[in-house]
Coordinates of C-alpha atoms in Angstrom, one line a residue:
A1 CA -88.0 13.3 46.7
V2 CA -90.7 14.3 49.1
M3 CA -93.2 12.0 47.5
L4 CA -90.6 8.9 48.0
A5 CA -89.9 10.2 51.6
I6 CA -93.5 10.3 52.9
P7 CA -94.3 6.6 52.6
L8 CA -90.7 5.7 53.9
I9 CA -91.1 7.9 57.0
G10 CA -94.5 6.6 57.6
A11 CA -93.3 3.1 57.5
W12 CA -90.4 3.7 59.8
N13 CA -92.8 5.4 62.4
L14 CA -95.0 2.6 62.1
Y15 CA -92.1 0.3 62.7
A16 CA -91.0 2.3 65.6
M17 CA -94.4 2.3 67.2
P18 CA -94.3 0.4 70.5
A19 CA -96.5 -2.7 70.6
D20 CA -100.2 -2.5 71.7
T21 CA -100.1 1.4 71.2
V22 CA -103.6 2.9 71.5
I23 CA -104.3 6.4 70.8
G24 CA -107.9 7.7 71.8
V25 CA -109.8 10.8 72.6
Q26 CA -113.0 11.2 74.8
V27 CA -115.9 12.8 73.0
F28 CA -119.0 13.0 75.1
D29 CA -119.7 9.4 76.4
Y30 CA -117.7 7.6 73.8
T31 CA -113.9 7.1 73.3
L32 CA -112.8 7.3 69.8
S33 CA -109.8 5.1 68.9
L34 CA -107.7 7.0 66.5
F35 CA -105.0 4.3 66.5
Q36 CA -105.1 0.9 67.5
A37 CA -102.7 -1.9 66.1
D38 CA -102.7 -5.6 66.1
R39 CA -101.1 -8.1 63.6
L40 CA -104.1 -7.6 61.2
S41 CA -103.9 -3.9 61.1
L42 CA -100.1 -3.7 60.9
L43 CA -99.8 -6.1 57.8
F44 CA -102.2 -3.8 55.9
G45 CA -100.4 -0.8 57.3
Y46 CA -97.0 -2.1 55.9
L47 CA -98.9 -3.1 52.7
F48 CA -100.4 0.3 52.1
H49 CA -97.0 2.1 52.8
L50 CA -95.4 -0.3 50.4
A51 CA -98.1 0.3 47.7
A52 CA -97.9 4.2 48.1
F53 CA -94.0 3.9 47.7
L54 CA -94.3 2.1 44.5
G55 CA -97.1 4.4 43.4
A56 CA -94.8 7.2 44.3
I57 CA -91.9 6.1 42.2
Y58 CA -94.3 5.5 39.2
A59 CA -95.7 9.0 39.6
I60 CA -92.4 10.8 40.1
K61 CA -93.0 12.6 36.7
V62 CA -96.5 13.7 37.3
T63 CA -96.9 17.5 37.3
D64 CA -100.5 17.6 38.2
N65 CA -100.5 18.7 41.9
S66 CA -104.2 17.8 42.5
E67 CA -103.4 14.2 41.3
L68 CA -100.4 14.0 43.5
I69 CA -102.1 15.4 46.7
G70 CA -105.0 13.2 45.9
S71 CA -102.9 10.2 45.8
F72 CA -101.3 10.6 49.1
M73 CA -104.4 11.9 50.9
Y74 CA -106.2 8.8 49.5
A75 CA -103.4 6.5 50.8
G76 CA -103.5 8.3 54.1
S77 CA -107.2 7.8 54.4
A78 CA -106.7 4.0 53.8
L79 CA -104.2 3.9 56.6
G80 CA -106.5 5.8 59.0
A81 CA -109.4 3.2 58.2
V82 CA -107.2 0.1 59.1
F83 CA -105.8 1.5 62.2
T84 CA -109.1 2.9 63.7
G85 CA -110.6 1.0 66.6
D86 CA -114.1 2.6 66.5
M87 CA -116.8 2.8 64.0
I88 CA -117.2 6.6 64.1
T89 CA -113.8 7.2 63.1
L90 CA -113.9 4.4 60.5
F91 CA -116.8 6.4 58.8
V92 CA -114.9 9.5 58.7
F93 CA -112.1 7.8 56.8
W94 CA -114.4 5.6 54.9
E95 CA -115.8 8.9 53.4
M96 CA -112.3 10.5 53.1
L97 CA -111.5 7.4 50.7
A98 CA -114.5 8.5 48.5
V99 CA -113.6 12.2 48.5
T100 CA -109.8 11.8 47.9
S101 CA -109.9 9.0 45.4
V102 CA -112.4 10.8 42.9
F103 CA -109.6 13.4 42.1
L104 CA -107.7 10.4 40.5
V105 CA -110.5 9.8 38.2
L106 CA -111.0 13.5 37.4
A107 CA -107.4 14.1 36.9
R108 CA -107.6 12.5 33.2
R109 CA -109.8 15.5 32.2
T110 CA -111.8 13.8 29.7
E111 CA -115.4 13.8 29.4
R112 CA -115.8 10.2 30.1
S113 CA -113.5 10.4 33.2
Q114 CA -115.7 13.4 34.4
Q115 CA -118.9 11.2 34.0
A116 CA -117.5 8.2 35.5
A117 CA -116.1 10.2 38.4
M118 CA -119.7 11.6 39.3
R119 CA -121.0 8.2 39.2
Y120 CA -118.3 6.9 41.3
I121 CA -118.6 9.5 44.0
I122 CA -122.3 9.1 44.3
I123 CA -121.9 5.2 45.0
Q124 CA -119.0 5.6 47.3
V125 CA -120.9 8.4 49.5
L126 CA -124.0 6.2 49.4
S127 CA -121.8 3.5 50.8
G128 CA -120.8 6.0 53.7
V129 CA -124.3 6.9 54.3
I130 CA -125.3 3.3 54.6
L131 CA -122.4 2.6 57.0
L132 CA -123.4 5.6 59.1
A133 CA -126.9 4.4 59.4
G134 CA -125.7 0.9 60.2
V135 CA -123.2 2.4 63.0
L136 CA -125.9 4.5 64.5
L137 CA -128.4 1.5 64.8
R138 CA -125.6 -0.5 66.3
V139 CA -124.9 2.0 68.7
H140 CA -128.6 2.4 69.7
D141 CA -128.6 -1.4 70.1
T142 CA -125.5 -2.1 72.0
G143 CA -124.3 1.2 73.1
S144 CA -120.9 0.2 71.7
I145 CA -118.8 1.9 68.9
A146 CA -116.0 -0.5 68.9
F147 CA -114.7 -1.6 65.5
G148 CA -114.5 -5.5 66.0
H149 CA -116.3 -8.6 65.0
I150 CA -120.1 -8.0 64.1
G151 CA -121.3 -10.9 62.1
L152 CA -124.8 -11.2 60.8
D153 CA -126.7 -11.3 64.0
G154 CA -130.0 -10.7 62.5
T155 CA -130.2 -7.0 63.3
L156 CA -130.8 -4.3 60.8
A157 CA -127.5 -2.6 61.8
S158 CA -125.4 -5.8 61.0
K159 CA -127.0 -5.8 57.5
L160 CA -126.5 -2.3 56.6
I161 CA -122.9 -2.5 57.9
L162 CA -122.2 -5.4 55.6
L163 CA -123.9 -3.7 52.7
A164 CA -121.9 -0.8 53.1
I165 CA -118.8 -2.9 53.0
G166 CA -120.0 -4.8 50.2
I167 CA -120.4 -1.8 48.0
K168 CA -116.8 -1.1 48.6
C169 CA -115.8 -4.6 48.1
A170 CA -117.6 -4.8 44.9
F171 CA -120.1 -7.4 45.5
P172 CA -122.1 -8.7 42.5
L173 CA -124.5 -6.2 41.2
L174 CA -122.8 -3.5 43.5
H175 CA -119.5 -3.7 41.5
N176 CA -119.8 -1.4 38.5
W177 CA -118.4 1.5 40.3
L178 CA -115.0 -0.1 40.0
T179 CA -115.4 -1.2 36.3
D180 CA -116.7 2.2 35.2
A181 CA -114.2 4.6 37.1
Y182 CA -110.9 2.8 37.3
P183 CA -110.2 2.4 33.5
E184 CA -111.0 6.2 33.1
A185 CA -108.5 7.3 35.7
T186 CA -104.9 8.2 34.9
P187 CA -102.2 5.7 34.6
T188 CA -100.9 6.6 37.9
G189 CA -104.3 7.1 39.5
T190 CA -105.5 3.5 38.5
V191 CA -102.4 2.1 40.2
F192 CA -103.3 3.9 43.5
L193 CA -107.0 3.0 43.1
S194 CA -106.2 -0.7 42.9
A195 CA -104.3 -0.8 46.2
F196 CA -106.8 0.9 48.6
T197 CA -110.5 1.0 48.5
T198 CA -111.2 -2.6 47.9
K199 CA -108.3 -3.6 50.4
V200 CA -110.0 -1.5 53.1
A201 CA -113.2 -3.2 52.5
V202 CA -111.4 -6.7 52.7
Y203 CA -109.8 -5.6 55.9
A204 CA -113.2 -4.5 57.3
L205 CA -114.7 -7.8 56.2
A206 CA -111.8 -9.7 57.8
R207 CA -112.3 -7.6 61.0
S208 CA -116.0 -7.8 61.2
Y209 CA -117.6 -10.6 59.4
A210 CA -115.0 -13.4 59.5
G211 CA -116.8 -16.8 59.5
T212 CA -120.1 -15.3 57.8
E213 CA -121.3 -18.2 55.8
L214 CA -123.1 -15.9 53.4
L215 CA -119.9 -14.4 52.2
V216 CA -119.0 -18.1 50.7
P217 CA -121.4 -18.0 47.9
I218 CA -121.1 -14.2 47.4
G219 CA -117.3 -14.6 47.0
A220 CA -117.5 -17.7 44.7
A221 CA -120.0 -15.6 42.5
M222 CA -117.3 -12.7 42.5
A223 CA -114.7 -15.1 41.2
M224 CA -116.8 -16.5 38.6
F225 CA -118.8 -13.9 36.9
P226 CA -116.1 -11.2 36.0
I227 CA -114.2 -13.9 33.7
F228 CA -117.0 -13.8 31.2
Y229 CA -117.0 -9.9 31.0
A230 CA -113.2 -9.8 30.9
T231 CA -113.0 -12.3 28.1
I232 CA -115.1 -10.0 25.7
E233 CA -113.7 -6.7 26.9
N234 CA -111.6 -4.7 24.7
D235 CA -110.3 -2.1 27.1
L236 CA -107.2 -3.9 28.7
R237 CA -107.5 -1.8 32.0
R238 CA -111.0 -2.8 32.3
V239 CA -110.1 -6.2 31.9
L240 CA -107.9 -5.9 34.8
S241 CA -110.7 -4.2 36.6
Y242 CA -112.9 -7.2 36.1
G243 CA -109.9 -9.4 37.3
M244 CA -109.6 -7.5 40.6
I245 CA -113.1 -8.4 41.3
N246 CA -112.3 -11.9 40.5
Q247 CA -109.4 -11.9 43.0
I248 CA -111.4 -10.2 45.7
G249 CA -113.8 -13.0 45.3
F250 CA -111.2 -15.5 46.6
M251 CA -110.5 -13.2 49.5
V252 CA -114.2 -13.0 50.3
V253 CA -114.6 -16.9 50.3
G254 CA -111.5 -17.1 52.6
I255 CA -113.2 -14.7 55.0
G256 CA -116.5 -16.4 54.9
L257 CA -114.9 -19.8 55.6
G258 CA -113.6 -18.2 58.9
T259 CA -110.9 -20.9 59.6
E260 CA -107.2 -19.7 60.6
M261 CA -106.0 -21.2 57.3
A262 CA -108.9 -19.5 55.1
I263 CA -108.3 -16.3 56.8
N264 CA -104.5 -16.4 56.5
G265 CA -105.0 -17.1 52.7
A266 CA -107.4 -14.2 52.3
I267 CA -105.1 -11.7 53.8
A268 CA -101.9 -13.1 52.2
H269 CA -103.9 -13.0 48.9
A270 CA -104.7 -9.3 49.5
F271 CA -101.2 -8.7 50.0
N272 CA -100.2 -10.2 47.0
D273 CA -102.9 -9.0 44.9
V274 CA -101.9 -5.2 45.6
I275 CA -98.4 -6.0 44.2
F276 CA -99.1 -8.0 41.1
K277 CA -102.3 -6.0 40.2
A278 CA -100.3 -2.8 40.5
L279 CA -97.7 -4.5 38.4
L280 CA -100.1 -5.3 35.6
L281 CA -101.8 -1.7 35.7
M282 CA -98.4 -0.1 35.7
S283 CA -97.4 -2.0 32.5
M284 CA -100.7 -1.0 30.9
G285 CA -100.4 2.5 32.2
A286 CA -97.0 2.5 30.5
V287 CA -98.5 1.4 27.4
L288 CA -101.3 4.2 27.6
H289 CA -98.7 6.6 28.3
R290 CA -96.4 5.9 25.4
T291 CA -99.1 5.0 22.7
G292 CA -102.1 6.8 23.8
K293 CA -104.1 3.5 23.3
I294 CA -105.3 0.8 25.7
N295 CA -107.9 -1.2 23.6
G296 CA -106.6 -4.6 22.5
S297 CA -107.9 -4.0 19.2
D298 CA -105.6 -1.2 18.7
L299 CA -102.4 -2.8 20.2
G300 CA -100.1 -5.6 19.4
G301 CA -96.5 -6.1 18.6
L302 CA -95.1 -3.7 21.3
Y303 CA -92.7 -6.2 22.6
K304 CA -90.3 -4.8 19.9
S305 CA -90.5 -1.2 21.3
M306 CA -91.1 -2.0 24.9
P307 CA -89.4 -5.3 25.7
K308 CA -88.7 -4.5 29.6
T309 CA -92.3 -3.6 30.1
A310 CA -93.6 -6.8 28.4
L311 CA -91.4 -8.7 30.6
F312 CA -92.7 -7.2 33.8
C313 CA -96.2 -7.6 32.5
I314 CA -95.5 -11.4 31.9
I315 CA -94.2 -11.6 35.5
G316 CA -97.6 -9.9 36.7
A317 CA -99.6 -12.3 34.6
A318 CA -97.7 -15.2 35.9
S319 CA -98.4 -14.0 39.6
I320 CA -102.2 -13.4 39.0
S321 CA -102.4 -16.8 37.4
A322 CA -100.9 -18.5 40.5
V323 CA -98.1 -20.1 38.4
P324 CA -95.8 -22.1 41.0
L325 CA -92.9 -19.8 42.1
F326 CA -94.9 -16.6 41.7
S327 CA -96.6 -15.0 44.7
G328 CA -100.4 -15.7 43.6
F329 CA -99.7 -19.4 44.1
V330 CA -98.6 -19.5 47.7
S331 CA -101.8 -17.7 48.7
K332 CA -104.7 -18.6 46.5
S333 CA -104.0 -22.3 47.2
M334 CA -104.3 -21.7 50.9
I335 CA -107.9 -20.5 50.4
M336 CA -109.0 -23.4 48.0
V337 CA -107.3 -26.0 50.5
A338 CA -109.4 -24.5 53.3
A339 CA -112.6 -24.6 51.3
L340 CA -111.9 -28.4 50.7
E341 CA -111.1 -29.0 54.3
E342 CA -114.5 -27.2 55.5
G343 CA -116.5 -29.6 53.0
H344 CA -117.3 -26.9 50.3
G345 CA -116.4 -29.2 47.3
M346 CA -118.8 -27.3 45.0
I347 CA -117.1 -24.0 46.2
W348 CA -113.6 -25.6 45.4
L349 CA -114.8 -26.5 42.0
L350 CA -116.1 -23.0 41.2
L351 CA -112.7 -21.5 42.4
L352 CA -110.9 -23.9 40.1
F353 CA -112.9 -22.9 37.2
A354 CA -112.4 -19.1 38.1
S355 CA -108.6 -19.9 38.5
A356 CA -108.6 -21.3 34.9
G357 CA -110.5 -18.1 33.8
V358 CA -107.9 -15.8 35.4
M359 CA -105.1 -17.4 33.4
E360 CA -107.2 -17.0 30.2
H361 CA -108.1 -13.2 30.6
A362 CA -105.3 -11.9 32.8
G363 CA -102.5 -14.5 32.4
I364 CA -102.7 -14.6 28.6
K365 CA -104.9 -12.0 27.0
I366 CA -103.4 -9.0 28.6
P367 CA -99.7 -9.6 27.6
Y368 CA -100.9 -11.4 24.3
F369 CA -102.9 -8.4 23.0
A370 CA -100.9 -5.7 24.2
F371 CA -97.4 -7.0 23.3
F372 CA -97.9 -9.9 20.9
A373 CA -100.7 -10.9 18.7
H374 CA -100.9 -9.0 15.4
D375 CA -98.3 -6.3 14.8
S376 CA -100.1 -3.0 15.1
K377 CA -97.2 -1.1 13.5
I378 CA -96.9 1.2 16.6
R379 CA -93.4 2.0 17.3
C380 CA -92.7 4.0 20.6
K381 CA -90.0 4.6 23.3
E382 CA -89.7 2.2 26.1
A383 CA -91.6 3.1 29.4
P384 CA -89.8 6.0 31.4
T385 CA -87.2 5.0 33.8
N386 CA -89.4 5.6 36.8
M387 CA -91.9 3.5 35.6
L388 CA -89.6 0.6 34.9
I389 CA -87.9 1.0 38.5
A390 CA -91.5 0.8 40.1
M391 CA -92.5 -2.4 37.8
G392 CA -89.3 -4.0 38.6
L393 CA -89.7 -3.6 42.3
A394 CA -93.3 -4.8 42.1
A395 CA -92.0 -7.9 39.9
A396 CA -89.1 -8.6 42.2
I397 CA -91.5 -8.8 45.2
S398 CA -93.8 -11.0 43.4
I399 CA -91.0 -13.6 42.8
F400 CA -89.6 -13.3 46.0
I401 CA -92.9 -14.1 47.8
G402 CA -93.4 -17.0 45.4
V403 CA -90.0 -18.5 46.0
Y404 CA -90.0 -17.7 49.7
P405 CA -93.5 -17.5 51.0
W406 CA -92.5 -17.9 54.7
A407 CA -91.6 -14.1 54.6
L408 CA -95.2 -13.3 54.2
Y409 CA -96.5 -16.2 56.3
S410 CA -94.8 -15.0 59.1
V411 CA -96.6 -11.9 59.4
L412 CA -100.1 -13.2 58.9
P413 CA -102.6 -13.1 61.6
F414 CA -102.5 -16.8 62.6
P415 CA -99.6 -19.2 62.8
V416 CA -99.3 -20.9 59.3
E417 CA -98.7 -24.7 59.0
Y418 CA -99.3 -24.9 55.2
A419 CA -96.6 -26.2 52.7
P420 CA -97.5 -24.7 49.2
F421 CA -94.9 -26.7 47.3
T422 CA -96.2 -30.2 47.8
A423 CA -96.3 -32.4 44.7
P424 CA -100.1 -32.5 44.6
H425 CA -100.6 -28.8 44.8
V426 CA -98.1 -27.9 42.2
M427 CA -99.0 -30.8 39.7
T428 CA -102.8 -29.8 40.0
Q429 CA -102.0 -26.0 39.5
M430 CA -99.6 -26.8 36.5
Q431 CA -102.3 -29.0 34.9
L432 CA -104.9 -26.4 35.2
L433 CA -102.5 -23.7 33.8
L434 CA -101.5 -25.8 30.8
F435 CA -105.1 -26.7 29.9
S436 CA -106.1 -23.1 30.2
A437 CA -103.2 -22.3 27.9
L438 CA -104.2 -25.0 25.4
A439 CA -107.8 -23.9 25.5
F440 CA -107.1 -20.5 24.8
A441 CA -104.6 -21.6 21.8
V442 CA -107.4 -23.8 20.4
L443 CA -110.0 -21.1 20.5
K444 CA -107.8 -18.5 18.9
L445 CA -107.0 -20.8 16.0
T446 CA -110.4 -21.9 15.5
H447 CA -111.7 -18.3 15.6
I448 CA -114.1 -19.1 18.3
Y449 CA -112.5 -16.9 20.9
P450 CA -114.4 -13.5 21.1
P451 CA -112.4 -10.8 18.9
E452 CA -111.3 -7.6 20.3
L453 CA -113.9 -5.1 19.1
P454 CA -114.5 -1.5 20.0
G455 CA -117.8 -1.0 22.0
V456 CA -119.4 -1.0 25.3
N457 CA -120.6 -4.2 27.0
I458 CA -123.9 -4.1 28.9
D459 CA -123.3 -4.9 32.5
A460 CA -125.4 -4.2 35.9
E461 CA -124.4 -0.5 35.6
W462 CA -127.1 -0.5 32.7
S463 CA -129.7 -0.3 35.5
Y464 CA -128.7 3.3 36.7
R465 CA -127.0 4.5 33.5
M466 CA -129.7 3.8 31.1
A467 CA -132.7 2.1 32.6
L468 CA -133.2 4.7 35.5
P469 CA -133.1 7.8 33.3
K470 CA -135.7 6.1 30.9
A471 CA -137.8 5.2 33.7
V472 CA -137.7 8.7 35.0
G473 CA -138.4 9.9 31.5
L474 CA -141.5 7.6 31.3
F475 CA -142.7 8.5 34.6
K476 CA -142.8 12.2 33.6
K477 CA -144.5 11.5 30.3
T478 CA -147.1 9.4 32.1
F479 CA -147.9 11.8 35.0
G480 CA -146.8 14.9 33.5
P481 CA -150.3 16.4 32.8
L482 CA -151.5 15.4 36.4
D483 CA -148.3 17.1 37.7
R484 CA -149.1 20.2 35.9
A485 CA -152.6 20.2 37.0
V486 CA -151.9 19.7 40.6
R487 CA -149.1 22.4 40.3
K488 CA -151.7 24.8 38.7
T489 CA -154.3 24.3 41.4
A490 CA -151.8 24.6 44.1
L491 CA -150.5 27.7 42.7
G492 CA -154.1 29.2 42.3
L493 CA -154.8 28.2 46.2
V494 CA -151.6 30.1 47.1
N495 CA -152.4 33.1 45.1
S496 CA -155.9 33.2 46.5
A497 CA -154.3 33.0 50.0
I498 CA -152.0 35.7 49.4
G499 CA -154.8 37.8 47.9
A500 CA -156.9 37.3 51.1
V501 CA -154.1 38.3 53.5
F502 CA -153.3 41.2 51.3
R503 CA -156.9 42.5 51.5
L504 CA -156.7 42.2 55.3
H505 CA -153.3 43.5 56.1
G506 CA -152.5 45.6 52.8
P507 CA -152.2 49.1 52.8
T508 CA -156.0 49.5 52.3
G509 CA -157.0 46.5 54.3
V510 CA -159.1 46.5 57.4
M511 CA -156.3 45.7 59.8
A512 CA -154.3 48.7 58.3
R513 CA -157.0 51.2 59.0
T514 CA -156.3 53.8 62.0
T515 CA -158.5 53.4 64.9
L516 CA -159.7 56.4 67.2
V517 CA -158.8 56.5 70.9
G518 CA -162.5 56.6 71.9
S519 CA -163.3 53.6 70.0
M520 CA -160.3 51.8 71.8
V521 CA -161.7 52.9 75.1
Q522 CA -165.2 51.8 74.0
W523 CA -163.9 48.2 73.2
V524 CA -162.1 48.1 76.5
V525 CA -165.0 48.8 78.6
V526 CA -167.2 46.2 76.7
L527 CA -164.5 43.6 77.3
L528 CA -164.2 44.5 80.9
A529 CA -168.2 44.3 81.3
V530 CA -168.2 40.8 79.7
Y531 CA -165.4 39.7 81.9
L532 CA -167.4 41.0 85.0
V533 CA -170.5 39.1 84.0
L534 CA -168.7 35.9 83.3
F535 CA -167.2 36.2 87.0
M536 CA -170.4 36.9 88.6
I537 CA -172.2 34.0 86.7
G538 CA -169.2 31.7 87.8
D539 CA -169.8 32.4 91.4

């Protein structure tokens, strides 16, 4: 009951908060804006409360206190990040996101999860360090700590801040912390993880780098490359992790375009993605909870044992695939139309291809291999009631927004003059979906489609999981003899210095001997005489 009450009370307090409320505190010469709300932050605030509420229902039977406490502290850190008005406070919540979320990976208590958690926290803390460096440089350059539009203005500060956000946003080559750690978390942990870290990064991009042209090709690359990895991946939660990067790519393109329609589309898609991605991960979490398996090669035929979960998974798959009358359609199409209006025809084609890939790996592959395909002979109970309720609510929201998108459009940052259900939009999307489904069927029937095989696919993470340790080993092997010689020489010099000091100041050393009073008087007289002579010469 307490878990369910926390997000509800928080949402009510946010709703009751007077408009344009600003809470600040003076620290030395700077004002830290601990709370500052506008349409953009309020939308993400309500979204994060909704995600926390759905996660709380899903986790209501979890007994691990560290996981529960970590989940809500994680959600609170995300809320703190979107309502702050200065970069210093943002940095604090940025690091809190890293520290609190790692417990959701560790909570699974397997060797793989512990190793993934260590890699995860290192990269997340690195993002925070880079952010802090950028903020300090920006304060030095401008004297301002305001969390507002920055843009790539050519300064090192703007580049470092973008890099820090890019790490959390899972930019290409900076993305593997997500596909490495999220699939190793608990079923509940993955649901929470999917909602907050990357969406805080999307919010930060929209707040600080809207209209930055560099984000357009970066977002297109993010939308493209994960579909190839997702196609050959066996772990279905890792498939969804790659799908998460794909969907963030659409948002990054929208933010990079910078027009009102593009920004609205990116924010709307972030809202929808939190809901339908949580729905898909909840369905896969329920499968893992009941069967103990999550690889496509081990599953199949579960629709017989888990028909309700299968139905909810299909609704999530339809939403992420942007099937008309489901939530993904009413937001993704805004971004693609904005790309065409801005003259980015090639980007539009890439996003169109990426949309087909989403239909293949998330719209078809996830429900097909988990609940249909070959019969794995696994017979289990349906998902627990609390999980079904959470999935049912997420499915209902996805359908409601898909049927009545104006409920979402009305709270977007800019006025919306977009009609999603025009004949060209619907026909184009239906053709894309049908041909994607046909391609999947043909590839499966002709045995060209990559089979689901146990194994690990090499990604960019190979550079720091395998190549870096090997490079360090090679360095030690090559320069080891020189290192040992230098150490031996240095140690000899240190020992000689210590011996010399001991000879002078040791118990039998010169400086330790007693001195007669007469000798001391004699030395004083000599020194005074020398001083007197020098004084007379000086005159």
